[in-house]
Short mmCIF file of C-alpha atoms in Angstrom, two decimals:
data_model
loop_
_atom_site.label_atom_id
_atom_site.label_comp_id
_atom_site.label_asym_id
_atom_site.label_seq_id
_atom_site.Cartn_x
_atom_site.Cartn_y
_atom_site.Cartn_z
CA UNK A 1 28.74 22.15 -36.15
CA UNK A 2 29.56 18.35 -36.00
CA UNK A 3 28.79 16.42 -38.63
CA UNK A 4 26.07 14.25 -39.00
CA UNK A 5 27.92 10.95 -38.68
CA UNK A 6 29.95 11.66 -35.85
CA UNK A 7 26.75 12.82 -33.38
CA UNK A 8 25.36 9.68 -34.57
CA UNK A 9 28.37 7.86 -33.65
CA UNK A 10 28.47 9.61 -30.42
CA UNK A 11 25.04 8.70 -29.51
CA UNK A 12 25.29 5.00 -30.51
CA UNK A 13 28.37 4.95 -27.71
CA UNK A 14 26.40 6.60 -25.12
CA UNK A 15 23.27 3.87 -25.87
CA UNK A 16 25.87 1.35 -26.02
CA UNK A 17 27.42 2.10 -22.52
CA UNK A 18 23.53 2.27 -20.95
CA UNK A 19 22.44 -0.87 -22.81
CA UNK A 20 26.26 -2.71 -21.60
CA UNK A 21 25.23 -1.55 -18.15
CA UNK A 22 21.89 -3.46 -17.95
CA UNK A 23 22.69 -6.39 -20.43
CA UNK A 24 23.73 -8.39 -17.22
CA UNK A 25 20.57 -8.18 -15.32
CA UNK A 26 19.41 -11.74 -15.97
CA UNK A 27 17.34 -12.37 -12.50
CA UNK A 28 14.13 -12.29 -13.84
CA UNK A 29 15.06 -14.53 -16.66
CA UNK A 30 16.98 -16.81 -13.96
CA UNK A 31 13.48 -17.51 -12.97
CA UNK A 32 11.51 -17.77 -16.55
CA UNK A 33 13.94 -20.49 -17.35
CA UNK A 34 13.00 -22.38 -14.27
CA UNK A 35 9.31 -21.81 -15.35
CA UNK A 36 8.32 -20.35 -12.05
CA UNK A 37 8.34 -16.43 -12.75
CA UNK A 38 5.49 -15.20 -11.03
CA UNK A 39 4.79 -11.38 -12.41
CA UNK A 40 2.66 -9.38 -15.04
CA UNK A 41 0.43 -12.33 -15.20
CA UNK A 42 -2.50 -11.19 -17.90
CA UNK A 43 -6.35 -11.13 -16.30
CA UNK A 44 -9.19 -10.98 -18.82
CA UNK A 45 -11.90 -11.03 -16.21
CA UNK A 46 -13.05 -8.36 -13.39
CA UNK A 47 -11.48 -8.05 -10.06
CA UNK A 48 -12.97 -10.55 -8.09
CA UNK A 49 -12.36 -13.26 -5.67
CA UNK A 50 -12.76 -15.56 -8.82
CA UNK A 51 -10.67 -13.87 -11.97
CA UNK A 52 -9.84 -15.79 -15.18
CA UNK A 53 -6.36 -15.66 -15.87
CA UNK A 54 -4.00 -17.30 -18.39
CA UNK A 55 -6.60 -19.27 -19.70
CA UNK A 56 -8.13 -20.68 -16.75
CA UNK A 57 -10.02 -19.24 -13.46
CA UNK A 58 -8.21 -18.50 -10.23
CA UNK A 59 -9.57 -17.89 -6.47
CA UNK A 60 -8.09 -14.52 -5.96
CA UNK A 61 -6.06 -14.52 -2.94
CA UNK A 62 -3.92 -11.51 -3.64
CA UNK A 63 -5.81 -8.76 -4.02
CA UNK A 64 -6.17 -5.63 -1.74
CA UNK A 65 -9.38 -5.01 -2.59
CA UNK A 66 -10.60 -5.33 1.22
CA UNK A 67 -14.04 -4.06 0.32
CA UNK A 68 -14.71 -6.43 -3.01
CA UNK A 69 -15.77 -3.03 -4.27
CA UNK A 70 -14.03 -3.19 -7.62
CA UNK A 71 -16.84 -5.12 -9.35
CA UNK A 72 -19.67 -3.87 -7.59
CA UNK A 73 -22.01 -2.35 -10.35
CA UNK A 74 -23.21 0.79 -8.43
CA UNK A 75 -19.23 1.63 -8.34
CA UNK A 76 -19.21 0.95 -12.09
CA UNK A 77 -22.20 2.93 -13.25
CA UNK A 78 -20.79 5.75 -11.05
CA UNK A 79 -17.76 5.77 -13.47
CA UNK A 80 -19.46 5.56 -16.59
CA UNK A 81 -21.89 8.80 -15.13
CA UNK A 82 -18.87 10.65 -14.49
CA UNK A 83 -17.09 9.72 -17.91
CA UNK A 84 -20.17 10.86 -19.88
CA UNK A 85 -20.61 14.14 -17.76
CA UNK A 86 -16.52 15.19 -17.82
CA UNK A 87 -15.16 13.55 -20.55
CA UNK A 88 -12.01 10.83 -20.09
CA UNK A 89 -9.29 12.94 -18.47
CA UNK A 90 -8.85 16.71 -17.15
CA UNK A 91 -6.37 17.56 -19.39
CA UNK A 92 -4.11 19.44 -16.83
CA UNK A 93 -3.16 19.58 -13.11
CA UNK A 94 -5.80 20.70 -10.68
CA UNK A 95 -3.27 23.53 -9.57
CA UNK A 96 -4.59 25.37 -12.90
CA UNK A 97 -7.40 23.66 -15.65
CA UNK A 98 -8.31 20.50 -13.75
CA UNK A 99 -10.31 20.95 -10.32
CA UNK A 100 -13.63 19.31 -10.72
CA UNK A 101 -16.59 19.96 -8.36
CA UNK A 102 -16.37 16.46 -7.72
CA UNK A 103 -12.32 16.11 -6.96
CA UNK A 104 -13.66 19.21 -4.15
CA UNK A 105 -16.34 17.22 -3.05
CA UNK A 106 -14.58 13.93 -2.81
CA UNK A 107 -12.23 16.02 -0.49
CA UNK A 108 -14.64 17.50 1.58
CA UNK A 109 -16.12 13.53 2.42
CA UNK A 110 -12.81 12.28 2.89
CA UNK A 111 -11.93 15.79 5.49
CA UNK A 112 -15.10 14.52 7.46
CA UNK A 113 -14.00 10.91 7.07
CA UNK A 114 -10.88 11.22 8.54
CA UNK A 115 -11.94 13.82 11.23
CA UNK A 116 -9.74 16.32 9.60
CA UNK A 117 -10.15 20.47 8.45
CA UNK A 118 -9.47 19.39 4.59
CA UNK A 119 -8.44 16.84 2.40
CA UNK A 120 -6.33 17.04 -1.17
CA UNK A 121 -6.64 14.13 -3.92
CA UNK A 122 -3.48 12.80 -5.99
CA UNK A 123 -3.57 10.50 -8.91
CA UNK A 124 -2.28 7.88 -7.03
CA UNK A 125 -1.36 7.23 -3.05
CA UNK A 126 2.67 6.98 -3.89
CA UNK A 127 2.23 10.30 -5.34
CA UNK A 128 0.79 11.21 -1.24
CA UNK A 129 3.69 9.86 0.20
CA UNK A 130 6.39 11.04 -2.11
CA UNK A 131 5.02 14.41 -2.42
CA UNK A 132 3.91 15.18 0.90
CA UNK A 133 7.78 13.84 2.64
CA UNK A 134 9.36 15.64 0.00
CA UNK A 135 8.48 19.37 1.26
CA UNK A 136 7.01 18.59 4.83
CA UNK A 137 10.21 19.11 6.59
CA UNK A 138 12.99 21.48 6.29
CA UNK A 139 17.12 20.64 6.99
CA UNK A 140 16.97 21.30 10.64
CA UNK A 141 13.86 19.17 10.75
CA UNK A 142 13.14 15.55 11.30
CA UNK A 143 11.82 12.19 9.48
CA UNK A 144 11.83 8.97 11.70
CA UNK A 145 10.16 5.66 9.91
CA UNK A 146 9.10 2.59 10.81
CA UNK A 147 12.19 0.00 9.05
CA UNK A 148 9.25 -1.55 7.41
CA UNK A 149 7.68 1.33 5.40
CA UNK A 150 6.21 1.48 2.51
CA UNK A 151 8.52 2.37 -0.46
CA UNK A 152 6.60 5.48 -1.13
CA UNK A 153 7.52 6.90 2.35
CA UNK A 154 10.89 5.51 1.78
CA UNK A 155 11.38 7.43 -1.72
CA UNK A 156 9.17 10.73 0.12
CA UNK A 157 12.16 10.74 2.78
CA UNK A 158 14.85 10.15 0.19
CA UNK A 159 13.22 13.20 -1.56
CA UNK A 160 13.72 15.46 1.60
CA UNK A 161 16.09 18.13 2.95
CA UNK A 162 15.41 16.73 6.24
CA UNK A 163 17.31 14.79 8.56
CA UNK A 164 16.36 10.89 8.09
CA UNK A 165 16.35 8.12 11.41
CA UNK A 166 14.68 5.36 10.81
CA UNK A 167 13.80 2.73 13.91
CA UNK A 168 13.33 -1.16 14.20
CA UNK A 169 9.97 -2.46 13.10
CA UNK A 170 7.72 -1.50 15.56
CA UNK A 171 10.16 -1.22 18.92
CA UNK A 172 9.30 1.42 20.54
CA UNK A 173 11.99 1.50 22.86
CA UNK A 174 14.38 2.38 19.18
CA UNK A 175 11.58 4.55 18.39
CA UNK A 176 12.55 6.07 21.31
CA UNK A 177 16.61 6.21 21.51
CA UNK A 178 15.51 7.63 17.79
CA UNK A 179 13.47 10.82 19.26
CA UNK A 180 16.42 11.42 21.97
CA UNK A 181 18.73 11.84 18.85
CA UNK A 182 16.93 15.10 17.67
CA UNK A 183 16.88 18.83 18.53
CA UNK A 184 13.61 19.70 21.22
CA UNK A 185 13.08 22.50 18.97
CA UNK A 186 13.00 21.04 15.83
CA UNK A 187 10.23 19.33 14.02
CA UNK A 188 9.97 15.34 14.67
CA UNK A 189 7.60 14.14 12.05
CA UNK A 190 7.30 9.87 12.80
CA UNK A 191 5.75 8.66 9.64
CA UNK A 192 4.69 4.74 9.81
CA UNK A 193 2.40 2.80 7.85
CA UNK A 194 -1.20 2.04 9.96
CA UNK A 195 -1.75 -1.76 8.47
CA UNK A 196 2.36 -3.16 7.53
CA UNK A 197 1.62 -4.41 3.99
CA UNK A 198 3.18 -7.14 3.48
CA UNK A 199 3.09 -8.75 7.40
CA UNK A 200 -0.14 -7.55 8.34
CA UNK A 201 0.34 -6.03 11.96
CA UNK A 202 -0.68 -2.97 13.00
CA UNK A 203 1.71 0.23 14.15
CA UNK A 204 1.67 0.51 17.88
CA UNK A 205 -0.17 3.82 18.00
CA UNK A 206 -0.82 4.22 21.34
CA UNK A 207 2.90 4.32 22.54
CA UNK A 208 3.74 6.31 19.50
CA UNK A 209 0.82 8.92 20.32
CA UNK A 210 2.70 8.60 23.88
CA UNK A 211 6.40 9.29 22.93
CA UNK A 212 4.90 11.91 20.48
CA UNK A 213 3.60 14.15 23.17
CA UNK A 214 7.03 13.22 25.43
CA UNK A 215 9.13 14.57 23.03
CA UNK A 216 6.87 17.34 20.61
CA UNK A 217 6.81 15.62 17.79
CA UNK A 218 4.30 14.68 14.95
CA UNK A 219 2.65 11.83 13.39
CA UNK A 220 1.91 11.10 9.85
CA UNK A 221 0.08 7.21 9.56
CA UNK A 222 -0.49 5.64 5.89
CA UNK A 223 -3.92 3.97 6.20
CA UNK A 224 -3.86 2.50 2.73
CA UNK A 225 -4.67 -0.85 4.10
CA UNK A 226 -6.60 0.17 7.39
CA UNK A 227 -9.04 2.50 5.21
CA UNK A 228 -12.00 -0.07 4.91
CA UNK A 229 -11.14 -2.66 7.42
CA UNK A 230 -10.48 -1.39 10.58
CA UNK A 231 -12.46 2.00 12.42
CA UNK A 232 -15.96 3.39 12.51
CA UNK A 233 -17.10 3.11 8.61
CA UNK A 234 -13.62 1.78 8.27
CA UNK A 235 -11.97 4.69 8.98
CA UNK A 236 -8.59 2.94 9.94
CA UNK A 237 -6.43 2.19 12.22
CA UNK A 238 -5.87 5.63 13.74
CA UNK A 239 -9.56 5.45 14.56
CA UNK A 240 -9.35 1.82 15.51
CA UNK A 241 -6.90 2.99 18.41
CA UNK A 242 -9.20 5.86 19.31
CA UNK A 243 -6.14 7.92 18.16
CA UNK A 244 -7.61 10.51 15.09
CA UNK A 245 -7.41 13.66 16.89
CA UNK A 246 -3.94 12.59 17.77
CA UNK A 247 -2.50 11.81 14.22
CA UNK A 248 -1.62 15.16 12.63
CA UNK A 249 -1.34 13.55 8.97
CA UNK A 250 -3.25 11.07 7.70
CA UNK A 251 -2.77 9.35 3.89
CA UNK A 252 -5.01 6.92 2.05
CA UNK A 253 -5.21 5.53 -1.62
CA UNK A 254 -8.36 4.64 -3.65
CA UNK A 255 -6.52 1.62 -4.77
CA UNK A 256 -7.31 -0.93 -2.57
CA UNK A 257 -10.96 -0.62 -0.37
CA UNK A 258 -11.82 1.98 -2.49
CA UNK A 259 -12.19 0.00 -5.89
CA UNK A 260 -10.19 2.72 -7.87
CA UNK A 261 -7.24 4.94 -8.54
CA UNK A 262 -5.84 7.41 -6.31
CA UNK A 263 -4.70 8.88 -2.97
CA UNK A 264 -5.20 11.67 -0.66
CA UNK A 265 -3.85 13.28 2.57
CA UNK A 266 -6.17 15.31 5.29
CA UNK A 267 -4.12 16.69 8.12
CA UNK A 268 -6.08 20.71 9.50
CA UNK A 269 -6.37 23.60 6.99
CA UNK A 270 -2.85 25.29 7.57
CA UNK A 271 -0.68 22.27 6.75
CA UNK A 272 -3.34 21.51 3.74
CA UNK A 273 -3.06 25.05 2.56
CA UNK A 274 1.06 24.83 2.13
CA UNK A 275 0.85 21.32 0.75
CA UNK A 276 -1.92 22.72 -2.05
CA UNK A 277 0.88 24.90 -3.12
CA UNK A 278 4.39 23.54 -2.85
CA UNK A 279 3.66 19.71 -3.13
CA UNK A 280 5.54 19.10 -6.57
CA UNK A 281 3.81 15.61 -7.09
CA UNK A 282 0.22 17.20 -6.75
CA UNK A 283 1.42 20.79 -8.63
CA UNK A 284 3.15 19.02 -11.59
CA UNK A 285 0.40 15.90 -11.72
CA UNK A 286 -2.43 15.77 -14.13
CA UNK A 287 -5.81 15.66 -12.14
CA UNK A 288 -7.31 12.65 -10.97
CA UNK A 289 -9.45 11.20 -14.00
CA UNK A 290 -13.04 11.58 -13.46
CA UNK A 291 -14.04 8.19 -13.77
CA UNK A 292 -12.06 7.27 -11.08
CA UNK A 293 -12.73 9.93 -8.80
CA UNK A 294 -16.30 9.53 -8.99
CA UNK A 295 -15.58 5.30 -8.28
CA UNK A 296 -13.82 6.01 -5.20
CA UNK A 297 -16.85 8.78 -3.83
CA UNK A 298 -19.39 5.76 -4.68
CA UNK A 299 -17.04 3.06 -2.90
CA UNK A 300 -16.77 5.77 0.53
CA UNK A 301 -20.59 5.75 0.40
CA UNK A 302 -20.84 2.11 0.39
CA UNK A 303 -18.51 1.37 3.08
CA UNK A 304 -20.27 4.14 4.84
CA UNK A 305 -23.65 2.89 4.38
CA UNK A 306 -22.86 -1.03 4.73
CA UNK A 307 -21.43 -1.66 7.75
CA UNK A 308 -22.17 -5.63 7.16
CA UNK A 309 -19.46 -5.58 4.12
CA UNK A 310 -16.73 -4.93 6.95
CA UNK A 311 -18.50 -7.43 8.97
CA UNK A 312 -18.25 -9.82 6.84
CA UNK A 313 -14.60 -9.24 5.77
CA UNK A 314 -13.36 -9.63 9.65
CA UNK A 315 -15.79 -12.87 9.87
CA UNK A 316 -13.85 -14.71 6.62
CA UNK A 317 -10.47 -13.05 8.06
CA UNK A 318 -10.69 -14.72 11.36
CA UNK A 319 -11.79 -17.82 9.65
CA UNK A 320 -8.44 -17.87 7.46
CA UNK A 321 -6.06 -16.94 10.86
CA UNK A 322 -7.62 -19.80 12.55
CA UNK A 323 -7.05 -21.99 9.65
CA UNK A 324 -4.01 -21.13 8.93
CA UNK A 325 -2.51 -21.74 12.70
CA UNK A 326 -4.52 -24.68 12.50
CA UNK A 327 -2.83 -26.13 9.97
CA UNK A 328 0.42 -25.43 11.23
CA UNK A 329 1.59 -22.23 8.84
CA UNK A 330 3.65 -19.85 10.15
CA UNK A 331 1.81 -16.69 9.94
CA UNK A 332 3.60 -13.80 12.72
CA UNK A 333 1.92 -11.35 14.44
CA UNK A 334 -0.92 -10.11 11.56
CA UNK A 335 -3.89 -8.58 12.92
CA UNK A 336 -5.60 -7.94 9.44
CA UNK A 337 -6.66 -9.52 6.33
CA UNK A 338 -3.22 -9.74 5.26
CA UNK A 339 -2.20 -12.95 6.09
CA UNK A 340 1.77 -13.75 5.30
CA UNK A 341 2.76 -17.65 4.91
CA UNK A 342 6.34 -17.23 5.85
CA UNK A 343 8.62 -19.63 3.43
CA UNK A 344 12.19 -18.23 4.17
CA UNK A 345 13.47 -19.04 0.94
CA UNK A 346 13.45 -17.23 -1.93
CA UNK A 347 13.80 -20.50 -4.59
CA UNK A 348 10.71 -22.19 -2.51
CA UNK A 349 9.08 -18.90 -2.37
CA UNK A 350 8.45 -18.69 -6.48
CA UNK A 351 8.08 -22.73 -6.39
CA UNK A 352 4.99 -22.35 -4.39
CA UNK A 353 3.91 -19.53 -5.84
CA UNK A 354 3.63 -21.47 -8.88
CA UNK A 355 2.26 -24.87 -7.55
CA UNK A 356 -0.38 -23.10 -5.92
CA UNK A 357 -1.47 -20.88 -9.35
CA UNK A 358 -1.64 -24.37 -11.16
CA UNK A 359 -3.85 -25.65 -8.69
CA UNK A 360 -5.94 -22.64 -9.28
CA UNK A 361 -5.06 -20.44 -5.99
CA UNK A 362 -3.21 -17.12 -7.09
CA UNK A 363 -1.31 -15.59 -3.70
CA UNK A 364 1.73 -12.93 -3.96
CA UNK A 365 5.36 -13.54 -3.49
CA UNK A 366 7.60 -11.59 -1.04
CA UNK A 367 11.17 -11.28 -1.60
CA UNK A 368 13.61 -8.45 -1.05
CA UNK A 369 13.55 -5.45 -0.97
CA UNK A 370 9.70 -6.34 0.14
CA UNK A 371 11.08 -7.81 2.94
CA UNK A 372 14.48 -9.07 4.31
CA UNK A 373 16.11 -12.07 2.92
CA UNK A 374 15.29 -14.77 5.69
CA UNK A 375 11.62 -13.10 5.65
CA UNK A 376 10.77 -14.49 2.39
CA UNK A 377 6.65 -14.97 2.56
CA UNK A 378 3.46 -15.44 0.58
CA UNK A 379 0.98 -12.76 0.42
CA UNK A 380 -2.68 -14.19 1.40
CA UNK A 381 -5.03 -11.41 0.46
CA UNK A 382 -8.97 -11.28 1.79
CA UNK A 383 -11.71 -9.85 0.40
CA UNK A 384 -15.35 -9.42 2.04
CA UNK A 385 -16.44 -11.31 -0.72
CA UNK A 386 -14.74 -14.26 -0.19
CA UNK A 387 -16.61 -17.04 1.37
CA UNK A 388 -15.13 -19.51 3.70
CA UNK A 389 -15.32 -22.24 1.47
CA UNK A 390 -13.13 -20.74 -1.09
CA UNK A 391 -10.56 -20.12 1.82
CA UNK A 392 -10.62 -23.40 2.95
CA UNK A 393 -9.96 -24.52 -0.56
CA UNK A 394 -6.80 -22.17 -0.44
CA UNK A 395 -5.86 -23.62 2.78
CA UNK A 396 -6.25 -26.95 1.73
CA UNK A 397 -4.15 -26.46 -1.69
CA UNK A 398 -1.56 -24.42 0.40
CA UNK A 399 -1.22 -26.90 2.99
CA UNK A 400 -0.34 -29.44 0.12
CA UNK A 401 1.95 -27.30 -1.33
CA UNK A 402 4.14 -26.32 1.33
CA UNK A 403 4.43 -29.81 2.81
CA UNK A 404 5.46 -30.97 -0.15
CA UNK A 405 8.00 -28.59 -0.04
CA UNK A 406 9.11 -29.02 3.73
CA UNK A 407 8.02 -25.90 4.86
CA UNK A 408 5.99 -27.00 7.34
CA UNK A 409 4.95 -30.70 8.60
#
């Protein structure tokens, strides 16, 4: 047995080397210094399109809730009904003490949502990705991703014992060289994200769902930002293309149109049924908290039932991407609510961050790894709530910004 002050010793040398390691990571004080860090910024209101924040009030322009669901009181009261029936937390994973009836009947809504045998809820939609990529695939099997992914399919893939291609952003033709690469008898699961989060286009379903049957392969689609927006009900973009019963796996989170915490995948009963019992991220999670499960089965209703909330998101949307081309920003190829204001610099990219919060317009940066280094964008965010006044006041305080910056004329 070693004595007492030499383990200590040892340990203060293996903390020292971990500390040494990380004591030259400066970046984020780099931009502190310069006054125009842009993270972790404190809100002491509700999520809305007009939040109070650092001491003064904010339109809202980077938020992904799509819906404006996250303040709606019938969302809330669902919540606190929930919390006073089940208690704060399950206590456990729903593989043994925490399954709800309502985590089963919030799958069985979002199964008939998504056109799909079954459903299974996670405590939140990277959990879905990471989980379900992880043990989808086997070594002689297949993952091929969009470049552009989300980082939750990036670190599912990373997590896998399958073979990883990955293709240009939406080429199909790369997509394809991709699919030529692989074994005809081996499982080709092409995983891309329905609504690209950060530039707003869509995937290119149709010619996926076409090289997909050319070549026997599958197709998982994250609809975290098409659940709400685009579809029937806002089912997404998979039903947007006409394309559900051609998507074998389909993800979503409760985070963003669905005003809450969460994710879920629904893909027919057999692939369900192995996910239910090898996917490590649901297995080894704690259950979804009541409170939020019973938010997101309120917020499904309401999309369900209001068909004029999505209306009215799409009428302020097209309002913004004819404002913003108006106006002169560049914007790329978005087809959503997500509207990026592409900077190309990642100095001017915090400056206008921060000129814009201090005129009282809060939008999200984008630098890498969010995007490549010459990509370097804004994040303009709408909500069905929004009205088009308050976007024209965000064009109008944009527009000043980034001229004064010569970024655009």
């Amino acid at each position: 047995m070693q004595p007492k002050n030499k383990i200590t010793s040892i340990i203060h040398i293996k903390m020292g080397l971990l500390q040494e390691r990380f004591k030259s990571y400066r970046v984020p004080q780099k931009y502190m210094e310069a006054g125009v860090y842009p993270y972790f910024r404190e809100i002491t209101s509700k999520q809305g399109t007009v939040v109070d924040m650092e001491g003064q009030k904010v339109l809202m322009f980077g938020s992904n809730a799509y819906t404006g669901l996250p303040g709606d009181q019938r969302v809330i009261d669902a919540a606190k009904a929930a919390l006073d029936k089940y208690g704060s937390g399950c206590a456990g994973s729903r593989f043994l003490n925490g399954t709800l009836d309502i985590h089963v009947e919030l799958e069985r809504q979002l199964a008939e949502f998504e056109c799909k045998d079954e459903a299974l809820c996670f405590s939140t939609g990277f959990f879905v990705n990471s989980g379900v990529l992880a043990v989808i695939c086997g070594r002689e099997d297949y993952i091929i991703c969009d470049e552009r992914d989300h980082a939750s399919i990036v670190d599912g893939r990373r997590l896998s014992f399958a073979k990883q291609l990955k293709f240009k952003h939406n080429d199909m033709e790369d997509l394809e060289k991709q699919l030529q690469k692989c074994d005809p008898n081996a499982i080709k699961l092409i995983v891309v994200d329905g609504v690209f989060s950060m530039e707003g286009d869509l995937a290119n379903l149709p010619e996926i769902v076409r090289l997909k049957h050319k070549y026997n392969a599958s197709i998982m689609v994250d609809e975290a930002h098409g659940l709400g927006v685009f579809g029937r009900e806002g089912r997404g973009v998979c039903d947007h293309f006409g394309l559900l019963d051609e998507v074998d796996i389909i993800m979503g989170t409760f985070s963003k149109s669905l005003a809450s915490i969460g994710g879920f995948v629904a893909a027919d009963k057999e692939t369900i049924n192995y996910l239910r019992h090898t996917c490590r991220t649901y297995i080894f999670s704690a259950s979804n908290t009541p409170a939020a499960t019973a938010a997101a089965m309120e917020a499904l209703h309401i999309i369900r039932t209001e068909p004029e909330r999505i209306e009215k998101l799409w009428k302020v949307t097209n309002y913004a991407l004819k404002r913003f081309r108006e106006e002169g920003f560049e914007i790329g190829d978005t087809e959503s609510p997500i509207i990026p204001l592409y900077v190309r610099d990642a100095e001017k990219t915090f400056t206008v961050t921060k000129l814009a919060f201090d005129n009282g317009v809060f939008i999200n940066p984008v630098i890498p790894p969010a995007c490549a280094p010459q990509d370097t964008l804004v994040r303009f965010a709408l909500m069905a709530t929004h009205t088009e006044e308050q976007v024209e006041t965000g064009v109008q305080v944009l527009k000043k910004v980034f001229r004064e910056q010569g970024i655009i004329k």
